[in-house]
Coordinates of C-alpha atoms and ligand atoms in Angstrom, one line a residue:
Chain A
M40 CA 20.4 -16.8 11.2
S41 CA 21.0 -13.2 10.1
S42 CA 18.7 -10.6 8.7
L43 CA 19.1 -9.2 5.2
I44 CA 17.7 -5.7 4.5
L45 CA 17.0 -4.6 0.9
I46 CA 18.2 -1.0 0.7
E47 CA 16.0 1.5 -1.0
H48 CA 17.8 4.4 -2.8
H49 CA 17.2 7.2 -5.3
D50 CA 19.7 9.4 -7.1
G51 CA 22.6 8.1 -5.1
R52 CA 21.1 8.5 -1.7
I53 CA 19.6 5.9 0.6
S54 CA 16.0 6.4 1.6
P55 CA 15.6 7.8 5.2
A56 CA 13.3 4.8 5.8
C57 CA 16.3 2.4 5.8
A58 CA 17.6 3.7 9.2
R59 CA 14.1 2.8 10.6
V60 CA 14.1 -0.7 9.0
V61 CA 17.5 -1.3 10.7
A62 CA 15.9 -0.3 14.0
A63 CA 13.2 -2.9 13.4
A64 CA 15.8 -5.5 12.4
R65 CA 17.7 -4.8 15.7
K66 CA 14.7 -6.0 17.6
L67 CA 15.0 -9.4 16.0
G68 CA 18.3 -10.0 17.7
A69 CA 20.1 -11.4 14.7
P70 CA 23.1 -10.0 12.9
I71 CA 22.1 -7.5 10.2
E72 CA 23.4 -7.3 6.7
A73 CA 22.3 -5.0 3.9
L74 CA 21.9 -5.6 0.2
V75 CA 22.4 -2.7 -2.2
A76 CA 21.4 -3.4 -5.8
G77 CA 21.7 -0.7 -8.4
Y78 CA 23.9 0.8 -11.0
R79 CA 26.9 2.9 -9.9
V80 CA 25.9 2.7 -6.3
E81 CA 29.3 2.9 -4.5
E82 CA 28.1 6.0 -2.6
V83 CA 24.8 4.3 -1.6
A84 CA 26.7 1.3 -0.3
A85 CA 29.0 3.6 1.8
Q86 CA 25.9 5.2 3.3
A87 CA 24.3 1.8 4.1
A88 CA 27.6 0.7 5.8
R89 CA 27.3 3.5 8.3
L90 CA 23.8 2.6 9.5
D91 CA 24.3 1.6 13.1
G92 CA 23.8 -2.1 13.5
V93 CA 24.7 -3.2 10.0
S94 CA 27.6 -5.7 10.1
R95 CA 28.1 -6.2 6.3
V96 CA 26.9 -4.7 3.1
L97 CA 26.5 -6.7 -0.1
V98 CA 26.6 -4.8 -3.3
A99 CA 25.3 -5.9 -6.7
D100 CA 26.3 -3.1 -9.1
D101 CA 25.0 -3.7 -12.6
A102 CA 23.1 -1.8 -15.3
R103 CA 20.3 -4.3 -15.1
Y104 CA 19.3 -2.7 -11.7
A105 CA 19.5 0.8 -12.9
D106 CA 15.7 1.3 -13.0
Q107 CA 15.0 -0.7 -9.8
L108 CA 12.7 -3.1 -11.6
A109 CA 11.1 -5.7 -9.4
E110 CA 11.9 -8.6 -11.7
P111 CA 15.8 -8.7 -11.5
L112 CA 15.8 -7.4 -7.9
A113 CA 13.5 -10.1 -6.6
T114 CA 15.5 -12.8 -8.3
L115 CA 18.7 -11.5 -6.7
L116 CA 17.1 -11.2 -3.3
A117 CA 15.6 -14.7 -3.4
A118 CA 19.0 -16.1 -4.5
H119 CA 20.6 -14.8 -1.3
A120 CA 17.6 -15.5 0.9
K121 CA 18.6 -19.1 1.7
R122 CA 21.4 -18.0 4.0
Y123 CA 19.2 -15.8 6.1
G124 CA 16.5 -16.1 8.7
Y125 CA 14.9 -12.7 7.8
L126 CA 14.4 -10.6 4.7
L127 CA 13.3 -7.0 5.3
A128 CA 12.4 -3.9 3.4
A129 CA 10.4 -0.8 4.1
A130 CA 6.7 -1.0 3.2
S131 CA 7.2 1.8 0.7
T132 CA 5.9 1.4 -2.9
F133 CA 9.4 0.1 -3.7
G134 CA 9.4 -2.5 -0.9
K135 CA 5.9 -3.5 -1.7
D136 CA 6.8 -4.0 -5.3
V137 CA 9.9 -6.2 -4.8
L138 CA 9.5 -8.0 -1.5
P139 CA 6.5 -10.2 -2.1
R140 CA 7.9 -11.2 -5.4
A141 CA 11.1 -12.3 -3.7
A142 CA 9.2 -14.1 -1.0
A143 CA 7.2 -16.1 -3.5
L144 CA 10.4 -17.0 -5.4
A145 CA 11.9 -18.2 -2.1
G146 CA 8.7 -20.2 -1.4
V147 CA 7.6 -18.4 1.7
G148 CA 4.9 -15.9 2.7
Q149 CA 5.3 -12.3 3.8
I150 CA 4.1 -10.4 6.9
S151 CA 3.2 -6.9 5.7
E152 CA 3.5 -3.6 7.5
V153 CA 5.1 -4.8 10.7
I154 CA 4.6 -2.1 13.4
E155 CA 6.1 -4.0 16.4
V156 CA 8.4 -7.0 16.9
V157 CA 6.9 -8.9 19.9
D158 CA 9.5 -11.6 19.8
P159 CA 11.7 -13.1 17.0
A160 CA 8.7 -15.0 15.5
T161 CA 5.8 -12.8 16.5
F162 CA 4.8 -9.4 15.0
K163 CA 2.0 -6.9 15.2
R164 CA 0.5 -5.4 12.0
P165 CA -2.5 -3.1 11.3
I166 CA -5.4 -4.6 9.3
H167 CA -8.6 -3.1 8.0
A168 CA -7.0 0.3 7.4
G169 CA -5.6 0.3 11.0
A170 CA -9.0 -0.2 12.6
L171 CA -7.6 -3.4 14.1
V172 CA -4.2 -4.7 15.0
A173 CA -3.3 -8.3 14.4
T174 CA -0.6 -10.3 16.3
V175 CA 0.8 -12.8 13.9
R176 CA 3.3 -15.7 14.5
S177 CA 5.3 -17.2 11.7
D178 CA 6.9 -20.6 11.7
A179 CA 8.6 -20.2 8.3
P180 CA 12.4 -20.8 8.3
L181 CA 12.7 -17.6 6.4
K182 CA 10.6 -14.7 7.6
V183 CA 9.9 -12.0 5.1
L184 CA 8.8 -8.7 6.7
S185 CA 7.9 -5.4 5.3
I186 CA 8.3 -2.7 7.9
R187 CA 6.1 0.3 8.4
A188 CA 9.0 2.7 8.9
T189 CA 7.2 5.3 10.9
A190 CA 6.6 2.8 13.7
F191 CA 10.3 2.7 14.4
E192 CA 12.9 5.4 15.4
S193 CA 15.9 5.7 13.1
V194 CA 19.2 4.2 14.1
G195 CA 22.2 6.5 14.2
E196 CA 25.6 6.2 12.5
Q197 CA 28.5 3.9 13.1
A198 CA 32.0 3.3 11.8
P199 CA 31.5 1.8 8.3
A200 CA 30.9 -1.9 8.1
P201 CA 32.7 -4.0 5.5
I202 CA 31.4 -3.9 1.9
E203 CA 31.5 -6.9 -0.4
T204 CA 30.6 -7.2 -4.0
V205 CA 28.2 -10.0 -5.1
E206 CA 27.4 -11.3 -8.5
A207 CA 24.6 -9.6 -10.4
Q208 CA 21.7 -11.9 -11.4
G209 CA 18.1 -11.8 -12.5
E210 CA 16.4 -10.7 -15.7
A211 CA 13.8 -8.1 -16.5
L212 CA 11.5 -10.8 -18.1
G213 CA 10.2 -8.3 -20.7
A214 CA 9.7 -5.4 -18.3
R215 CA 11.2 -2.1 -19.5
F216 CA 11.4 1.3 -17.8
V217 CA 10.0 4.0 -20.0
E218 CA 10.0 7.2 -18.0
S219 CA 9.3 8.7 -14.6
H220 CA 7.6 11.9 -13.5
R221 CA 8.6 13.3 -10.2
E222 CA 7.1 16.5 -8.9
A223 CA 9.8 18.9 -7.9
S224 CA 9.1 20.5 -4.6
E225 CA 11.0 22.8 -2.2
R226 CA 9.0 21.4 0.7
P227 CA 10.5 18.6 2.9
E228 CA 9.6 15.0 2.0
L229 CA 6.2 14.0 3.3
T230 CA 7.2 10.8 5.3
A231 CA 10.3 12.4 6.8
A232 CA 8.9 15.9 7.7
R233 CA 8.5 17.0 11.3
V234 CA 5.4 19.0 10.5
V235 CA 2.8 18.1 7.9
V236 CA 0.0 20.4 6.7
S237 CA -2.7 18.5 4.8
G238 CA -5.6 19.7 2.8
G239 CA -8.9 18.1 1.8
R240 CA -11.9 18.7 -0.4
G241 CA -12.7 21.6 1.8
L242 CA -10.0 23.7 0.0
G243 CA -12.3 23.7 -3.0
S244 CA -9.8 24.2 -5.8
K245 CA -6.3 23.7 -7.0
Q246 CA -5.8 27.5 -6.6
N247 CA -7.1 27.5 -3.1
F248 CA -4.9 24.6 -2.2
S249 CA -1.9 26.8 -2.5
L250 CA -3.2 28.7 0.6
L251 CA -1.5 25.8 2.5
E252 CA 1.9 26.8 1.1
G253 CA 2.0 29.9 3.3
V254 CA 1.5 28.0 6.6
A255 CA 3.7 25.2 5.5
G256 CA 6.4 27.6 4.6
K257 CA 6.3 29.2 8.1
L258 CA 6.5 25.8 9.7
D259 CA 9.0 24.2 7.3
A260 CA 6.3 21.6 6.8
A261 CA 5.6 19.1 4.1
I262 CA 2.3 19.3 2.3
G263 CA -0.1 16.3 2.3
A264 CA -3.7 15.7 1.0
S265 CA -6.7 13.6 1.4
R266 CA -7.7 11.3 -1.4
A267 CA -10.7 13.6 -2.3
A268 CA -8.2 16.5 -2.8
V269 CA -6.0 14.3 -5.1
D270 CA -9.0 12.9 -7.0
A271 CA -10.3 16.4 -7.6
G272 CA -6.9 17.3 -9.1
Y273 CA -5.9 19.9 -6.5
V274 CA -2.5 18.1 -6.0
S275 CA -0.7 15.1 -7.4
N276 CA -1.0 11.6 -6.1
E277 CA 2.3 11.3 -4.2
L278 CA 0.9 13.7 -1.6
Q279 CA -2.0 11.5 -0.6
V280 CA -2.0 10.4 3.1
G281 CA -3.9 7.3 4.2
Q282 CA -4.6 3.7 3.8
T283 CA -3.7 3.7 0.1
G284 CA -1.3 6.7 0.2
K285 CA 1.5 7.5 2.5
I286 CA 1.8 6.8 6.2
V287 CA 3.1 9.8 8.1
A288 CA 4.0 10.2 11.8
P289 CA 5.2 13.8 12.2
D290 CA 5.4 15.7 15.5
L291 CA 2.6 17.9 14.2
Y292 CA -0.1 17.1 11.7
I293 CA -2.5 19.9 10.7
A294 CA -5.6 18.7 8.8
V295 CA -7.4 21.5 6.9
G296 CA -10.8 20.9 5.4
I297 CA -10.5 17.1 5.9
S298 CA -13.5 15.2 7.3
G299 CA -11.4 12.4 8.9
A300 CA -12.6 9.3 7.0
M301 CA -11.1 6.0 8.4
Q302 CA -9.0 5.6 5.3
H303 CA -7.4 9.0 5.9
L304 CA -6.9 8.5 9.7
A305 CA -5.1 5.2 8.8
G306 CA -2.2 7.3 7.4
M307 CA -1.8 10.0 10.1
Q308 CA -2.9 8.7 13.5
G309 CA 0.6 8.1 14.5
A310 CA 1.3 11.8 14.6
K311 CA 2.3 13.2 18.0
V312 CA 0.0 16.2 17.9
I313 CA -3.0 16.5 15.5
V314 CA -4.7 19.8 14.8
A315 CA -7.9 19.9 12.8
I316 CA -9.4 23.0 11.1
N317 CA -13.0 22.3 9.9
R318 CA -16.2 24.2 9.8
D319 CA -18.3 21.2 10.7
E320 CA -18.0 20.6 14.4
E321 CA -19.3 17.1 13.9
A322 CA -16.5 16.1 11.5
P323 CA -15.0 12.8 12.7
I324 CA -11.5 14.4 12.5
F325 CA -12.2 16.1 15.8
Q326 CA -12.4 12.7 17.5
V327 CA -8.7 12.2 17.0
A328 CA -7.5 15.8 17.0
D329 CA -5.7 17.1 20.0
Y330 CA -6.7 20.6 19.1
G331 CA -9.5 21.8 16.9
L332 CA -10.6 25.1 15.4
V333 CA -14.2 25.1 14.2
G334 CA -14.6 27.7 11.4
D335 CA -14.1 28.7 7.9
L336 CA -10.6 27.7 6.7
F337 CA -10.5 30.6 4.3
E338 CA -10.5 32.9 7.3
L339 CA -8.5 30.8 9.7
L340 CA -5.6 29.8 7.4
P341 CA -4.5 33.3 6.5
E342 CA -4.8 34.4 10.1
L343 CA -2.7 31.4 11.2
E344 CA -0.1 32.2 8.5
R345 CA 0.1 35.8 9.6
K346 CA 0.5 35.0 13.3
L347 CA 3.1 32.3 13.0
Chain B
M246 CA -6.7 -12.1 -25.6
K247 CA -8.3 -13.3 -22.4
I248 CA -8.0 -11.3 -19.1
V249 CA -8.2 -13.0 -15.8
V250 CA -9.4 -10.9 -12.9
P251 CA -9.0 -12.4 -9.4
I252 CA -11.5 -10.8 -7.0
K253 CA -11.9 -11.0 -3.2
R254 CA -15.0 -10.8 -1.1
V255 CA -14.3 -8.5 1.9
I256 CA -16.2 -6.6 4.6
D257 CA -17.5 -3.4 3.1
H258 CA -15.2 -0.5 3.6
N259 CA -17.8 1.5 5.5
V260 CA -18.3 -1.1 8.2
R261 CA -16.7 -0.4 11.6
V262 CA -15.0 -3.7 12.1
R263 CA -14.6 -5.4 15.5
P264 CA -12.6 -8.3 16.8
T265 CA -14.5 -11.6 17.5
A266 CA -15.4 -12.4 21.1
D267 CA -12.4 -14.6 21.5
G268 CA -10.1 -11.9 20.2
T269 CA -8.4 -14.0 17.5
G270 CA -10.3 -12.9 14.4
V271 CA -12.5 -10.2 12.8
D272 CA -16.2 -10.4 13.4
S273 CA -17.9 -10.8 10.0
T274 CA -21.3 -12.1 11.2
S275 CA -24.1 -10.2 9.6
V276 CA -22.0 -7.3 8.3
K277 CA -22.2 -6.0 4.8
M278 CA -19.9 -7.7 2.4
A279 CA -18.6 -6.4 -1.0
I280 CA -16.1 -6.9 -3.7
N281 CA -12.7 -5.5 -2.6
P282 CA -12.7 -1.9 -4.1
F283 CA -9.3 -2.4 -5.8
C284 CA -10.7 -5.6 -7.4
E285 CA -13.7 -3.6 -8.7
I286 CA -11.3 -1.2 -10.3
A287 CA -9.3 -4.1 -11.9
L288 CA -12.5 -5.6 -13.2
E289 CA -13.7 -2.3 -14.6
E290 CA -10.4 -1.9 -16.5
A291 CA -10.6 -5.4 -17.9
V292 CA -14.2 -4.7 -19.1
R293 CA -13.2 -1.4 -20.7
L294 CA -10.3 -3.2 -22.5
K295 CA -12.8 -5.7 -23.8
E296 CA -15.2 -2.9 -24.9
R297 CA -12.4 -1.3 -26.8
G298 CA -11.8 -4.5 -28.7
L299 CA -8.5 -5.1 -27.0
A300 CA -9.6 -8.2 -25.1
S301 CA -11.8 -11.1 -26.1
E302 CA -12.9 -12.5 -22.7
V303 CA -12.9 -11.4 -19.1
L304 CA -12.8 -14.2 -16.5
V305 CA -13.3 -13.4 -12.8
V306 CA -12.2 -15.9 -10.3
T307 CA -12.4 -15.9 -6.5
I308 CA -11.1 -18.3 -3.9
G309 CA -13.5 -18.3 -1.0
T310 CA -16.7 -19.7 0.5
A311 CA -19.9 -20.4 -1.4
A312 CA -21.1 -16.9 -0.3
A313 CA -18.6 -15.3 -2.6
Q314 CA -20.9 -16.2 -5.5
E315 CA -22.7 -13.0 -4.6
Q316 CA -19.6 -11.0 -5.6
L317 CA -19.1 -13.1 -8.8
R318 CA -22.7 -12.3 -9.8
G319 CA -21.9 -8.7 -9.2
A320 CA -18.9 -9.0 -11.5
L321 CA -21.0 -10.7 -14.2
A322 CA -23.5 -7.9 -14.0
V323 CA -20.8 -5.2 -14.8
G324 CA -19.4 -7.1 -17.8
A325 CA -17.4 -10.2 -16.9
D326 CA -18.0 -13.0 -19.3
R327 CA -17.3 -16.0 -17.1
A328 CA -17.0 -16.5 -13.3
L329 CA -15.1 -19.2 -11.5
L330 CA -15.5 -20.0 -7.8
I331 CA -12.8 -22.0 -6.1
E332 CA -14.6 -23.1 -3.0
T333 CA -12.9 -23.4 0.4
E334 CA -13.7 -22.7 4.0
R335 CA -10.0 -21.9 4.6
A336 CA -8.8 -18.3 4.9
L337 CA -5.7 -18.6 2.7
E338 CA -2.5 -16.6 3.1
P339 CA -1.5 -14.6 0.0
L340 CA 1.1 -17.1 -1.1
A341 CA -1.5 -19.9 -1.1
V342 CA -3.9 -17.6 -3.0
A343 CA -1.1 -16.9 -5.6
R344 CA -0.3 -20.6 -5.9
T345 CA -4.0 -21.4 -6.6
L346 CA -4.3 -18.6 -9.1
T347 CA -1.1 -19.8 -10.8
R348 CA -2.9 -23.1 -11.5
V349 CA -5.9 -21.2 -12.9
V350 CA -3.7 -19.0 -15.1
E351 CA -1.8 -22.0 -16.4
E352 CA -5.1 -23.6 -17.5
E353 CA -6.7 -20.5 -18.9
R354 CA -3.7 -18.9 -20.5
P355 CA -4.7 -15.3 -20.4
G356 CA -2.6 -12.5 -21.8
L357 CA -3.1 -10.4 -18.7
A358 CA -3.9 -11.0 -15.1
L359 CA -5.4 -7.8 -13.6
L360 CA -5.6 -7.8 -9.8
G361 CA -6.4 -5.2 -7.1
K362 CA -3.2 -3.8 -5.5
Q363 CA -4.4 -4.8 -2.1
A364 CA -7.3 -6.4 -0.2
I365 CA -8.7 -3.9 2.2
D366 CA -9.4 -6.5 4.9
S367 CA -5.9 -8.0 5.4
D368 CA -4.2 -5.0 3.7
D369 CA -1.5 -7.5 2.5
N370 CA -0.6 -6.1 -0.9
Q371 CA 1.2 -9.3 -2.0
V372 CA -0.9 -11.6 -4.3
G373 CA -0.2 -9.9 -7.6
Q374 CA 3.5 -9.7 -7.1
M375 CA 3.6 -13.3 -5.9
L376 CA 1.5 -14.5 -8.9
A377 CA 3.9 -12.7 -11.2
A378 CA 6.9 -14.4 -9.5
L379 CA 5.4 -17.9 -9.7
L380 CA 4.5 -17.5 -13.4
G381 CA 7.8 -15.9 -14.3
W382 CA 5.8 -12.9 -15.7
P383 CA 6.7 -9.2 -15.6
Q384 CA 4.7 -7.1 -13.3
A385 CA 3.4 -3.5 -12.9
T386 CA 2.0 -2.8 -9.5
F387 CA -0.2 0.2 -8.5
A388 CA -1.4 1.0 -12.0
S389 CA -3.1 4.3 -12.7
A390 CA -3.2 3.9 -16.5
V391 CA -3.0 0.8 -18.7
E392 CA -2.6 0.8 -22.5
L393 CA -2.4 -2.3 -24.6
E394 CA -0.5 -2.2 -27.9
G395 CA -0.1 -5.5 -29.6
E396 CA 2.0 -7.8 -27.5
K397 CA 2.8 -5.1 -25.0
A398 CA 1.2 -3.3 -22.1
R399 CA 2.3 0.2 -21.2
V400 CA 1.5 0.9 -17.6
T401 CA 1.8 4.1 -15.5
R402 CA 2.4 3.3 -11.8
E403 CA 1.8 5.5 -8.8
V404 CA 4.9 5.4 -6.7
D405 CA 6.1 7.3 -3.6
G406 CA 8.0 9.9 -5.6
G407 CA 5.4 10.4 -8.4
M408 CA 4.7 8.3 -11.5
V409 CA 6.7 5.7 -13.4
T410 CA 5.8 4.3 -16.8
L411 CA 6.8 0.7 -17.6
E412 CA 6.4 -1.3 -20.7
L413 CA 5.7 -5.0 -20.2
A414 CA 5.8 -7.9 -22.7
L415 CA 2.6 -9.9 -22.4
P416 CA 1.6 -12.1 -20.7
A417 CA 2.0 -9.9 -17.6
V418 CA 0.5 -9.1 -14.2
V419 CA -0.9 -5.7 -13.4
T420 CA -2.3 -4.5 -10.1
A421 CA -4.8 -1.7 -9.9
D422 CA -4.5 1.5 -7.8
L423 CA -7.5 3.7 -7.0
R424 CA -7.1 6.2 -9.7
L425 CA -7.0 3.7 -12.6
N426 CA -10.7 4.3 -13.3
E427 CA -14.1 4.8 -11.6
P428 CA -16.1 1.5 -11.7
R429 CA -19.6 1.7 -13.1
Y430 CA -22.7 0.6 -11.3
A431 CA -24.5 -2.5 -12.6
R432 CA -27.8 -1.7 -14.4
L433 CA -30.9 -3.6 -13.3
P434 CA -31.3 -5.6 -16.6
D435 CA -27.7 -6.6 -16.4
I436 CA -28.2 -7.7 -12.8
M437 CA -31.2 -9.8 -13.9
K438 CA -29.2 -11.3 -16.8
A439 CA -26.3 -12.1 -14.5
K440 CA -28.5 -14.1 -12.3
K441 CA -29.0 -16.6 -15.1
K442 CA -25.3 -16.9 -16.1
P443 CA -23.6 -20.0 -14.8
I444 CA -20.9 -19.8 -12.2
E445 CA -18.2 -22.5 -12.7
R446 CA -17.4 -24.1 -9.4
R447 CA -14.7 -26.4 -8.1
T448 CA -13.3 -27.1 -4.7
L449 CA -9.9 -26.1 -3.6
E450 CA -9.4 -29.7 -2.4
E451 CA -9.9 -31.2 -5.8
M452 CA -7.1 -29.0 -7.2
A453 CA -4.8 -31.0 -4.9
L454 CA -2.4 -28.1 -4.3
D455 CA 0.0 -28.2 -1.4
L456 CA -0.8 -25.0 0.5
P457 CA 0.5 -25.2 4.1
A458 CA -0.3 -22.4 6.5
Q459 CA 2.9 -20.5 7.5
T460 CA 1.4 -18.1 10.0
E461 CA -1.0 -18.1 12.9
V462 CA -3.0 -15.1 14.0
L463 CA -2.7 -15.0 17.8
A464 CA -4.8 -12.0 18.5
V465 CA -6.8 -9.3 16.8
E466 CA -7.4 -6.1 18.9
T467 CA -8.7 -2.6 18.6
P468 CA -5.8 -0.2 19.0
T469 CA -6.0 2.2 21.9
P470 CA -8.0 5.1 20.4
R471 CA -6.6 8.6 20.5
Q472 CA -8.1 10.7 23.1
R473 CA -10.5 13.3 21.8
G474 CA -8.8 16.7 22.4
V475 CA -10.2 20.2 22.9
I476 CA -11.8 22.7 20.6
L477 CA -10.1 26.1 20.9
D478 CA -11.8 29.4 20.3
S479 CA -9.0 31.3 18.5
V480 CA -5.9 31.0 16.3
D481 CA -4.0 32.6 19.2
A482 CA -5.0 29.9 21.6
L483 CA -3.9 27.3 19.1
I484 CA -0.5 28.9 18.5
D485 CA 0.0 29.2 22.3
K486 CA -0.7 25.4 22.8
L487 CA 1.6 24.3 20.0
R488 CA 4.4 26.6 21.0
N489 CA 4.2 26.5 24.8
V490 CA 2.5 23.3 25.8
E491 CA 3.3 20.8 23.0
K492 CA 6.5 22.5 22.0
V493 CA 6.1 21.3 18.4
I494 CA 6.6 24.8 16.8
R495 CA 9.0 27.6 17.5
Ligands
FAD705 C1 -10.5 1.6 -0.6 C2 -10.4 3.0 -0.2 C3 -9.2 3.6 0.1 C4 -9.1 5.0 0.5 N1 -7.9 5.5 0.7 C5 -7.8 6.8 1.2 C6 -6.5 7.4 1.5 O1 -5.5 6.7 1.4 N2 -6.5 8.6 1.9 C7 -7.6 9.4 2.1 O2 -7.6 10.6 2.5 N3 -8.8 8.9 1.7 C8 -8.9 7.6 1.2 N4 -10.1 7.1 0.9 C9 -11.3 8.0 0.8 C10 -12.0 8.4 2.1 O3 -12.9 7.4 2.4 C11 -12.6 9.7 2.0 O4 -13.5 9.8 0.9 C12 -11.7 10.9 1.9 O5 -10.6 10.8 2.8 C13 -12.4 12.2 2.0 O6 -11.5 13.3 1.8 P1 -11.9 14.8 2.5 O7 -11.9 14.6 3.9 O8 -10.9 15.7 1.9 O9 -13.3 15.1 1.9 P2 -14.7 15.3 2.6 O10 -15.0 14.0 3.3 O11 -15.6 15.7 1.5 O12 -14.5 16.4 3.7 C14 -14.3 17.7 3.4 C15 -14.3 18.5 4.7 O13 -14.0 19.8 4.5 C16 -14.8 20.6 5.4 N5 -14.9 21.9 4.8 C17 -15.5 22.3 3.6 N6 -15.4 23.6 3.4 C18 -14.8 24.1 4.4 C19 -14.4 25.4 4.8 N7 -14.6 26.5 4.0 N8 -13.7 25.6 6.0 C20 -13.5 24.6 6.8 N9 -13.8 23.3 6.5 C21 -14.5 23.1 5.4 C22 -16.1 19.9 5.5 O14 -16.8 20.2 6.7 C23 -15.7 18.4 5.4 O15 -15.5 17.9 6.7 C24 -10.3 5.8 0.5 C25 -11.5 5.2 0.2 C26 -11.6 3.8 -0.1 C27 -12.9 3.3 -0.4
AMP706 N1 -9.2 -15.1 -2.1 C1 -8.9 -14.5 -3.2 N2 -9.5 -14.8 -4.4 C2 -9.2 -14.2 -5.5 N3 -8.3 -13.2 -5.6 C3 -7.7 -12.7 -4.5 C4 -8.0 -13.3 -3.2 N4 -7.2 -12.7 -2.3 C5 -6.6 -11.7 -2.9 N5 -6.9 -11.7 -4.3 C6 -6.4 -10.8 -5.3 O1 -5.1 -10.2 -4.9 C7 -5.3 -8.8 -4.8 C8 -4.3 -8.3 -3.7 O2 -4.7 -8.9 -2.4 P1 -3.7 -9.0 -1.2 O3 -2.4 -9.3 -1.7 O4 -4.3 -10.1 -0.3 O5 -3.8 -7.7 -0.5 C9 -6.7 -8.6 -4.6 O6 -7.1 -7.3 -4.9 C10 -7.3 -9.7 -5.5 O7 -7.2 -9.2 -6.9

């Protein structure tokens, strides 16, 4: 029984998480196919066909998928599910929106946020904001898995796999896309960046938060934030790292003015090297940091920027 | 219009959870329990919609043990009109929860089902989407704003790239994200009043649903903790470590 991966894409480009989901699928040992659903997605399909390990790409190209609404996508996915042993997507907000809906239509459960494939029926996943890890076995004939992308290394490229068109199906059921707001940023994307510089409530204001820009610029880093910083309006929500924000696993994570609450750690503990800058030497962030600087961030940040 | 708010009793988010002695579950003996924070937000939103005259009744429902009455009472104290406990000792998987809720929704015929986006114990993030699928309703997950206008809901969603606004024809399913609102605290007189309100109870068994378990938890473990590192005494020392020891910067 093969695996089918739902491909996530924006503006004609596949999401970098897809190459990591393919890596997870390869551990299942079954042939891998990819489903691209969207409107005018020829280029996306071509990119999916080059993911190393994908043996076939199915394309449903139709205006009804233009806004990537969960309703028609889940119907399409569930209609194809019967022929597969696995259905996979990244545990991004897109995957989280569509995949459980498809699983329910197919009459099976879902295993969320898989971080390890133990064997073809057994998976590890974090629970309680990552404080615990559960090993779960599924007997379902169709296993639906959302993949925590940062737990897998991206696959490389291959000679393009064949691409086949499939019939569009599924209705919006009364859902209609109205508008979207994306913050334009020159910084690298948070979940893909090699270096992430995150700020917390300790930054004190929206204006101060921009102090991070200097250091981030020197390191070609993405900027992240704690929930407290987002709630206080220093930055917008898509920069939140943590249990309910994004999961990041960069080579270097620098936490500035962040105390290190469990829910924040849940999103960044996978980083290779963690640096914490905090004036409170008792802050829990120092328990997970490889290197710490205890002191006033308003002195340490400018000095760091200057010396980098 | 009626709003149904499914809520879950979970271990409080401040508790440091531990595996059970046999390593196959989460130890919940004598730890503080609470309403799942996202469910609290969903409930607050429902109560506000009612206060603004946009909803006529708020029904909270939970599937769980008799102890979950505590959370239902809490919900009544902050403004829910009715509470329903579907009693079971089983820990249901999200699909089974969604199937049970589907039955409740079919009986109660609400215009809106407002759920939390995820339960902070299992961190599944599935039930709302599954409920919407089973009902054939449109969905808006991860809501940070909800407006009702006649037969429609306009919902702003928090997604990876920013915000997306959707319009849904009612009835619909909406799941709440953290920034949708800040839940109120219950006032003492309301807590006293809630103690007297009846909680409707039925057993999961009498609903005669077919809810087979599809997964088995083999083990629950504490992940190997990160080693505590070192405190450095200067920015220069830090840059040296990152550049020459870790080689993560140039
Ligand atoms: C259900 C739920 C989900 C959540 N999800 C998330 C999530 O996804 N992500 C997340 O981050 N949080 C999340 N939280 C919130 C989390 O519990 C914390 O409240 C939050 O992470 C705290 O943010 P903070 O560290 O910026 O703020 P604080 O805890 O207030 O810490 C600020 C730190 O800054 C330091 N500081 C202040 N001034 C200076 C200075 N001048 N120089 C140096 N240091 C200074 C202080 O010593 C302090 O340690 C969630 C909570 C709940 C209940
Ligand atoms: N046992 C339950 N009883 C009632 N509602 C539940 C239950 N479990 C989950 N839910 C609802 O589904 C939401 C998402 O939970 P989950 O998909 O399990 O992460 C929760 O915030 C609740 O609104």
